[in-house]
mmCIF file of C-alpha atoms in Angstrom:
data_model
loop_
_atom_site.group_PDB
_atom_site.id
_atom_site.type_symbol
_atom_site.label_atom_id
_atom_site.label_comp_id
_atom_site.label_asym_id
_atom_site.label_seq_id
_atom_site.Cartn_x
_atom_site.Cartn_y
_atom_site.Cartn_z
ATOM 1 C CA MET A 20 135.219 84.302 -222.366
ATOM 2 C CA THR A 21 131.767 84.898 -220.872
ATOM 3 C CA GLN A 22 131.240 83.176 -217.546
ATOM 4 C CA GLU A 23 128.075 81.071 -217.427
ATOM 5 C CA ARG A 24 125.688 82.125 -214.666
ATOM 6 C CA THR A 25 124.899 79.517 -212.020
ATOM 7 C CA PRO A 26 121.241 78.421 -212.279
ATOM 8 C CA TYR A 27 118.922 79.484 -209.468
ATOM 9 C CA ARG A 28 117.191 77.044 -207.175
ATOM 10 C CA TYR A 29 113.380 77.180 -207.387
ATOM 11 C CA ALA A 30 110.380 76.180 -205.316
ATOM 12 C CA ALA A 31 106.731 76.235 -206.398
ATOM 13 C CA LYS A 32 103.448 76.455 -204.493
ATOM 14 C CA LEU A 33 100.875 74.219 -206.171
ATOM 15 C CA LEU A 34 97.124 73.891 -205.683
ATOM 16 C CA HIS A 35 95.350 70.500 -205.648
ATOM 17 C CA GLN A 36 91.713 69.739 -204.902
ATOM 18 C CA TRP A 37 89.710 66.790 -203.659
ATOM 19 C CA THR A 38 86.482 66.111 -205.577
ATOM 20 C CA THR A 39 83.594 63.808 -204.665
ATOM 21 C CA PRO A 40 81.152 64.342 -207.586
ATOM 22 C CA ALA A 41 78.444 62.030 -206.253
ATOM 23 C CA LEU A 42 78.225 63.890 -202.918
ATOM 24 C CA GLU A 43 78.645 67.548 -203.882
ATOM 25 C CA SER A 44 76.151 70.379 -204.107
ATOM 26 C CA PRO A 45 76.030 72.607 -207.248
ATOM 27 C CA ARG A 46 78.437 75.200 -205.694
ATOM 28 C CA PRO A 47 80.602 73.129 -203.354
ATOM 29 C CA MET A 48 83.338 74.238 -201.014
ATOM 30 C CA ARG A 49 86.086 71.772 -201.826
ATOM 31 C CA SER A 50 88.963 70.576 -199.688
ATOM 32 C CA CYS A 51 92.207 71.825 -201.212
ATOM 33 C CA VAL A 52 95.885 71.308 -200.474
ATOM 34 C CA GLU A 53 98.467 74.016 -201.099
ATOM 35 C CA ASN A 54 101.748 72.122 -201.457
ATOM 36 C CA ILE A 55 105.208 73.649 -201.786
ATOM 37 C CA TYR A 56 107.731 71.572 -203.735
ATOM 38 C CA ASP A 57 111.488 72.003 -204.020
ATOM 39 C CA LEU A 58 112.149 71.953 -207.772
ATOM 40 C CA GLY A 59 115.944 71.996 -207.524
ATOM 41 C CA THR A 60 118.063 74.082 -209.892
ATOM 42 C CA CYS A 61 116.673 75.251 -213.239
ATOM 43 C CA PRO A 62 118.301 77.322 -216.006
ATOM 44 C CA THR A 63 115.266 79.627 -216.300
ATOM 45 C CA ALA A 64 112.118 80.568 -214.400
ATOM 46 C CA GLU A 65 110.033 79.497 -217.410
ATOM 47 C CA GLY A 66 111.566 76.036 -217.157
ATOM 48 C CA ALA A 67 110.780 75.972 -213.437
ATOM 49 C CA ILE A 68 107.090 76.669 -214.161
ATOM 50 C CA ASP A 69 106.992 73.811 -216.682
ATOM 51 C CA LEU A 70 108.626 71.533 -214.101
ATOM 52 C CA ALA A 71 106.060 72.636 -211.498
ATOM 53 C CA HIS A 72 103.176 71.709 -213.822
ATOM 54 C CA GLN A 73 104.752 68.312 -214.401
ATOM 55 C CA ARG A 74 105.194 67.736 -210.650
ATOM 56 C CA GLY A 75 101.613 68.780 -209.964
ATOM 57 C CA ARG A 76 100.219 66.253 -212.419
ATOM 58 C CA GLU A 77 102.508 63.445 -211.188
ATOM 59 C CA VAL A 78 100.915 63.360 -207.725
ATOM 60 C CA GLU A 79 97.313 63.059 -208.955
ATOM 61 C CA PHE A 80 95.455 59.944 -207.835
ATOM 62 C CA THR A 81 91.955 58.675 -207.017
ATOM 63 C CA ALA A 82 90.871 57.524 -203.558
ATOM 64 C CA THR A 83 87.596 55.949 -202.411
ATOM 65 C CA HIS A 84 85.182 57.637 -199.996
ATOM 66 C CA ALA A 85 83.574 55.657 -197.138
ATOM 67 C CA THR A 86 80.333 55.644 -199.176
ATOM 68 C CA GLY A 87 82.109 54.007 -202.091
ATOM 69 C CA ALA A 88 82.205 57.213 -204.158
ATOM 70 C CA GLU A 89 85.429 58.001 -205.998
ATOM 71 C CA MET A 90 87.490 60.962 -204.703
ATOM 72 C CA PRO A 91 89.845 62.263 -207.423
ATOM 73 C CA TYR A 92 92.802 64.340 -206.179
ATOM 74 C CA ARG A 93 93.449 66.704 -209.078
ATOM 75 C CA TYR A 94 96.009 69.359 -209.943
ATOM 76 C CA VAL A 95 94.636 72.897 -210.358
ATOM 77 C CA GLY A 96 97.736 75.016 -211.042
ATOM 78 C CA VAL A 97 100.672 77.090 -209.766
ATOM 79 C CA LEU A 98 99.951 79.585 -206.979
ATOM 80 C CA GLY A 99 103.483 80.937 -206.680
ATOM 81 C CA LEU A 100 107.136 80.540 -207.671
ATOM 82 C CA ALA A 101 110.229 81.397 -205.627
ATOM 83 C CA ARG A 102 113.910 81.459 -206.575
ATOM 84 C CA PHE A 103 116.923 81.390 -204.301
ATOM 85 C CA THR A 104 120.544 82.397 -204.692
ATOM 86 C CA GLN A 105 123.472 80.465 -203.241
ATOM 87 C CA ALA A 106 123.616 83.051 -200.436
ATOM 88 C CA ARG A 107 120.204 82.035 -199.046
ATOM 89 C CA PRO A 108 120.044 80.412 -195.569
ATOM 90 C CA ALA A 109 120.339 76.646 -195.980
ATOM 91 C CA ASN A 110 117.060 75.976 -194.150
ATOM 92 C CA LEU A 111 114.971 78.477 -196.165
ATOM 93 C CA VAL A 112 112.504 76.555 -198.380
ATOM 94 C CA TRP A 113 110.042 79.289 -199.422
ATOM 95 C CA HIS A 114 109.588 83.049 -199.580
ATOM 96 C CA ALA A 115 106.830 85.233 -201.009
ATOM 97 C CA LEU A 116 106.065 88.953 -201.242
ATOM 98 C CA ARG A 117 102.857 90.704 -200.204
ATOM 99 C CA TYR A 118 101.791 94.098 -198.853
ATOM 100 C CA VAL A 119 100.226 94.497 -195.399
ATOM 101 C CA SER A 120 98.943 97.544 -193.521
ATOM 102 C CA ARG A 121 100.961 98.137 -190.311
ATOM 103 C CA PRO A 122 101.742 94.444 -189.726
ATOM 104 C CA LEU A 123 103.837 94.918 -186.573
ATOM 105 C CA GLU A 124 101.224 97.124 -184.937
ATOM 106 C CA ASN A 125 98.532 94.566 -185.935
ATOM 107 C CA ARG A 126 100.645 91.546 -185.020
ATOM 108 C CA ARG A 127 97.765 89.585 -183.468
ATOM 109 C CA ARG A 128 95.868 89.679 -186.755
ATOM 110 C CA HIS A 129 98.714 88.246 -188.828
ATOM 111 C CA THR A 130 100.492 85.805 -186.487
ATOM 112 C CA THR A 131 99.552 82.852 -184.271
ATOM 113 C CA PRO A 132 100.193 82.572 -180.503
ATOM 114 C CA PHE A 133 102.605 79.826 -179.507
ATOM 115 C CA GLU A 134 99.913 77.754 -177.750
ATOM 116 C CA LYS A 135 97.685 77.678 -180.866
ATOM 117 C CA LEU A 136 100.276 76.502 -183.375
ATOM 118 C CA ASP A 137 99.372 73.124 -184.928
ATOM 119 C CA ALA A 138 102.695 71.453 -184.115
ATOM 120 C CA VAL A 139 102.598 72.685 -180.509
ATOM 121 C CA ASP A 140 99.075 71.344 -180.012
ATOM 122 C CA TRP A 141 100.073 68.023 -181.579
ATOM 123 C CA ASP A 142 103.033 67.684 -179.183
ATOM 124 C CA ARG A 143 100.826 68.540 -176.223
ATOM 125 C CA ARG A 144 98.351 65.786 -177.112
ATOM 126 C CA ARG A 145 100.813 62.965 -177.833
ATOM 127 C CA LEU A 146 103.759 63.655 -175.491
ATOM 128 C CA THR A 147 103.742 63.367 -171.707
ATOM 129 C CA PRO A 148 104.786 66.309 -169.489
ATOM 130 C CA ALA A 149 107.956 64.397 -168.597
ATOM 131 C CA GLN A 150 108.874 64.033 -172.287
ATOM 132 C CA LEU A 151 108.194 67.718 -172.941
ATOM 133 C CA ASN A 152 110.389 68.770 -170.013
ATOM 134 C CA HIS A 153 113.153 66.232 -170.752
ATOM 135 C CA PRO A 154 113.125 65.580 -174.506
ATOM 136 C CA GLU A 155 116.646 64.119 -174.708
ATOM 137 C CA ASP A 156 115.342 60.624 -175.505
ATOM 138 C CA LEU A 157 112.930 61.762 -178.231
ATOM 139 C CA GLU A 158 113.760 61.401 -181.929
ATOM 140 C CA VAL A 159 114.782 64.469 -183.907
ATOM 141 C CA ARG A 160 111.981 65.612 -186.227
ATOM 142 C CA THR A 161 111.747 68.224 -188.985
ATOM 143 C CA PHE A 162 109.376 71.135 -188.470
ATOM 144 C CA GLY A 163 108.272 73.683 -191.039
ATOM 145 C CA VAL A 164 107.865 77.196 -189.646
ATOM 146 C CA GLU A 165 106.106 80.006 -191.534
ATOM 147 C CA MET A 166 107.179 83.522 -190.509
ATOM 148 C CA LEU A 167 106.197 87.039 -191.540
ATOM 149 C CA PHE A 168 108.811 89.793 -192.020
ATOM 150 C CA GLN A 169 108.336 93.457 -192.893
ATOM 151 C CA TRP A 170 110.368 96.290 -194.412
ATOM 152 C CA ARG A 171 109.599 99.346 -192.265
ATOM 153 C CA THR A 172 110.643 102.753 -193.597
ATOM 154 C CA THR A 173 111.265 105.457 -190.994
ATOM 155 C CA THR A 174 111.846 109.182 -191.642
ATOM 156 C CA PRO A 175 114.092 111.376 -189.446
ATOM 157 C CA ASP A 176 111.042 112.687 -187.563
ATOM 158 C CA GLY A 177 110.044 109.120 -186.588
ATOM 159 C CA ARG A 178 107.167 108.505 -189.010
ATOM 160 C CA SER A 179 106.793 105.030 -190.557
ATOM 161 C CA ASN A 180 105.052 103.905 -193.734
ATOM 162 C CA THR A 181 101.590 102.383 -193.272
ATOM 163 C CA MET A 182 101.333 99.914 -196.179
ATOM 164 C CA ARG A 183 104.525 97.888 -195.938
ATOM 165 C CA PRO A 184 106.094 95.285 -198.204
ATOM 166 C CA CYS A 185 106.263 92.009 -196.306
ATOM 167 C CA GLN A 186 108.024 88.731 -196.930
ATOM 168 C CA THR A 187 106.673 85.355 -195.900
ATOM 169 C CA GLN A 188 109.450 82.876 -195.150
ATOM 170 C CA ILE A 189 109.173 79.144 -194.482
ATOM 171 C CA VAL A 190 112.163 77.457 -192.885
ATOM 172 C CA HIS A 191 112.880 73.880 -191.859
ATOM 173 C CA VAL A 192 114.089 73.257 -188.320
ATOM 174 C CA ASP A 193 115.326 69.951 -186.897
ATOM 175 C CA SER A 194 114.326 69.505 -183.267
ATOM 176 C CA ARG A 195 112.973 67.031 -180.727
ATOM 177 C CA THR A 196 110.003 69.209 -179.701
ATOM 178 C CA ALA A 197 107.882 71.940 -181.225
ATOM 179 C CA ARG A 198 108.866 74.278 -178.379
ATOM 180 C CA ASP A 199 112.559 74.014 -179.255
ATOM 181 C CA ALA A 200 111.767 74.376 -182.968
ATOM 182 C CA TYR A 201 109.922 77.587 -182.099
ATOM 183 C CA ARG A 202 113.010 78.937 -180.304
ATOM 184 C CA GLN A 203 115.246 78.029 -183.256
ATOM 185 C CA ALA A 204 112.877 79.785 -185.661
ATOM 186 C CA LEU A 205 113.000 82.968 -183.566
ATOM 187 C CA ALA A 206 116.807 82.781 -183.594
ATOM 188 C CA HIS A 207 116.694 82.482 -187.407
ATOM 189 C CA ALA A 208 114.422 85.540 -187.521
ATOM 190 C CA ASP A 209 116.829 87.578 -185.374
ATOM 191 C CA ALA A 210 119.722 86.634 -187.678
ATOM 192 C CA GLN A 211 117.774 87.933 -190.701
ATOM 193 C CA THR A 212 117.256 91.433 -189.246
ATOM 194 C CA TYR A 213 119.120 94.319 -190.901
ATOM 195 C CA THR A 214 118.853 98.087 -191.353
ATOM 196 C CA ILE A 215 119.690 100.177 -194.414
ATOM 197 C CA ASP A 216 120.610 103.742 -193.420
ATOM 198 C CA GLY A 217 119.700 106.391 -196.001
ATOM 199 C CA PRO A 218 120.017 110.188 -196.198
ATOM 200 C CA ASN A 219 116.258 110.768 -196.005
ATOM 201 C CA LYS A 220 114.913 107.561 -194.510
ATOM 202 C CA ASP A 221 116.007 104.278 -192.944
ATOM 203 C CA VAL A 222 114.670 100.872 -193.940
ATOM 204 C CA ARG A 223 114.568 98.059 -191.386
ATOM 205 C CA PHE A 224 113.874 94.411 -192.213
ATOM 206 C CA GLU A 225 112.441 92.693 -189.138
ATOM 207 C CA CYS A 226 110.277 89.775 -188.061
ATOM 208 C CA VAL A 227 106.626 90.385 -187.251
ATOM 209 C CA GLY A 228 106.023 86.898 -185.847
ATOM 210 C CA ILE A 229 105.317 83.236 -186.547
ATOM 211 C CA VAL A 230 102.263 82.457 -188.667
ATOM 212 C CA ASP A 231 102.167 78.655 -188.555
ATOM 213 C CA MET A 232 104.267 75.625 -187.676
ATOM 214 C CA ILE A 233 103.783 72.018 -188.806
ATOM 215 C CA GLU A 234 105.692 68.775 -188.531
ATOM 216 C CA ILE A 235 106.978 67.629 -191.908
ATOM 217 C CA ASP A 236 105.893 64.040 -192.574
ATOM 218 C CA PRO A 237 108.872 61.796 -191.721
ATOM 219 C CA LEU A 238 107.476 58.767 -193.592
ATOM 220 C CA ASP A 239 108.800 59.846 -197.001
ATOM 221 C CA ASP A 240 112.412 60.990 -196.679
ATOM 222 C CA ASP A 241 112.815 61.265 -200.468
ATOM 223 C CA SER A 242 109.846 63.593 -200.965
ATOM 224 C CA ASP A 243 110.451 67.031 -202.463
ATOM 225 C CA GLU A 244 107.348 68.397 -200.704
ATOM 226 C CA VAL A 245 108.578 70.934 -198.137
ATOM 227 C CA TRP A 246 105.236 72.379 -196.886
ATOM 228 C CA TYR A 247 101.493 71.833 -197.111
ATOM 229 C CA ASP A 248 98.351 73.626 -195.998
ATOM 230 C CA VAL A 249 94.796 72.256 -196.148
ATOM 231 C CA ARG A 250 91.902 74.676 -196.628
ATOM 232 C CA LYS A 251 88.458 75.039 -198.208
ATOM 233 C CA ARG A 252 87.969 76.851 -201.534
ATOM 234 C CA LEU A 253 84.860 77.475 -203.600
ATOM 235 C CA MET A 254 85.013 75.479 -206.850
ATOM 236 C CA PRO A 255 88.759 75.980 -207.428
ATOM 237 C CA MET A 256 88.974 74.046 -210.687
ATOM 238 C CA GLU A 257 86.091 75.993 -212.232
ATOM 239 C CA ARG A 258 87.437 79.308 -210.870
ATOM 240 C CA LYS A 259 91.137 78.719 -211.474
ATOM 241 C CA ASP A 260 91.465 81.682 -213.846
ATOM 242 C CA ALA A 261 90.436 83.959 -210.955
ATOM 243 C CA ILE A 262 92.543 82.129 -208.343
ATOM 244 C CA LEU A 263 95.841 81.457 -210.108
ATOM 245 C CA PRO A 264 98.253 84.316 -210.909
ATOM 246 C CA ALA A 265 99.075 84.983 -214.548
ATOM 247 C CA ARG A 266 102.344 83.590 -215.916
ATOM 248 C CA ASP A 267 103.948 87.043 -216.286
ATOM 249 C CA ARG A 268 103.203 87.791 -212.624
ATOM 250 C CA LEU A 269 104.826 84.519 -211.559
ATOM 251 C CA LEU A 270 107.921 85.525 -213.554
ATOM 252 C CA ALA A 271 108.191 89.076 -212.120
ATOM 253 C CA ALA A 272 111.579 89.534 -210.411
ATOM 254 C CA ARG A 273 110.103 91.104 -207.279
ATOM 255 C CA GLN A 274 107.826 88.069 -206.863
ATOM 256 C CA LEU A 275 110.506 85.479 -207.615
ATOM 257 C CA ASP A 276 112.969 87.049 -205.158
ATOM 258 C CA ALA A 277 110.215 88.188 -202.721
ATOM 259 C CA VAL A 278 111.917 91.590 -202.496
ATOM 260 C CA PRO A 279 110.528 94.890 -203.907
ATOM 261 C CA LEU A 280 112.716 96.326 -206.664
ATOM 262 C CA GLY A 281 113.386 99.512 -204.669
ATOM 263 C CA ILE A 282 114.603 97.468 -201.712
ATOM 264 C CA GLN A 283 116.773 95.372 -204.049
ATOM 265 C CA ARG A 284 118.502 98.541 -205.275
ATOM 266 C CA ALA A 285 118.955 99.843 -201.704
ATOM 267 C CA ILE A 286 120.468 96.501 -200.635
ATOM 268 C CA ALA A 287 122.879 96.605 -203.587
ATOM 269 C CA ARG A 288 123.940 100.191 -202.751
ATOM 270 C CA ALA A 289 124.508 99.218 -199.108
ATOM 271 C CA GLY A 290 126.610 96.212 -200.135
ATOM 272 C CA LEU A 291 124.423 93.718 -198.237
ATOM 273 C CA ARG A 292 124.205 90.095 -199.379
ATOM 274 C CA ARG A 293 120.567 89.028 -199.195
#
């Protein structure tokens, strides 16, 4: 009898835009929200994409600007898809693959100092010094932390690759302050570090640093939204064919798992569970 494979768990990054037609110039920069939603388990990646489209359309609505103009909040499309095995860390809600030139050596370009993180600044403005130093009486909150990891290949003579595959991870951390959430995120990063020893080169997976940290809105406990980012884009709805990845790219295994295929094979040979 053939054993049925357990469905993967999926998450999708969706793009929405705000539009105020009565107030916009011919080539407007529009306010956009990149939301990440937990889609739950799906039998196939194709089904997860269909579910992502459905979720994106469900949250559309129309607000009213202070001038009285209508402000439609409209779904543009899927920016990314991630799948997770049962072995994933329980607090991992997103991962994505990209390539970066010497990310560790250029850490300041790709990460954010602790003092400039959004959640840290928010705590500093609304909490007193006494609360920050003695947070025992504060409520526990959920923070989302975006981190950048790299696979660094090193040869026996000490040379490392320049263009490195990198993985963005977003984890949820429960804490009373952003400072403690930051410490927990660094501990998570340390636990993810590993090295694959090879005959001609070694591969090390390590954290470059923290990119961003936000407080997840506690007002909607039932929401499947696990992350959001607000930014400006030039005419995203009109340019969506140039912005959104093609369906076959979304379905590529290295993108879904956020691990290059060569690294996947090396992990399998080393017997690591990642």
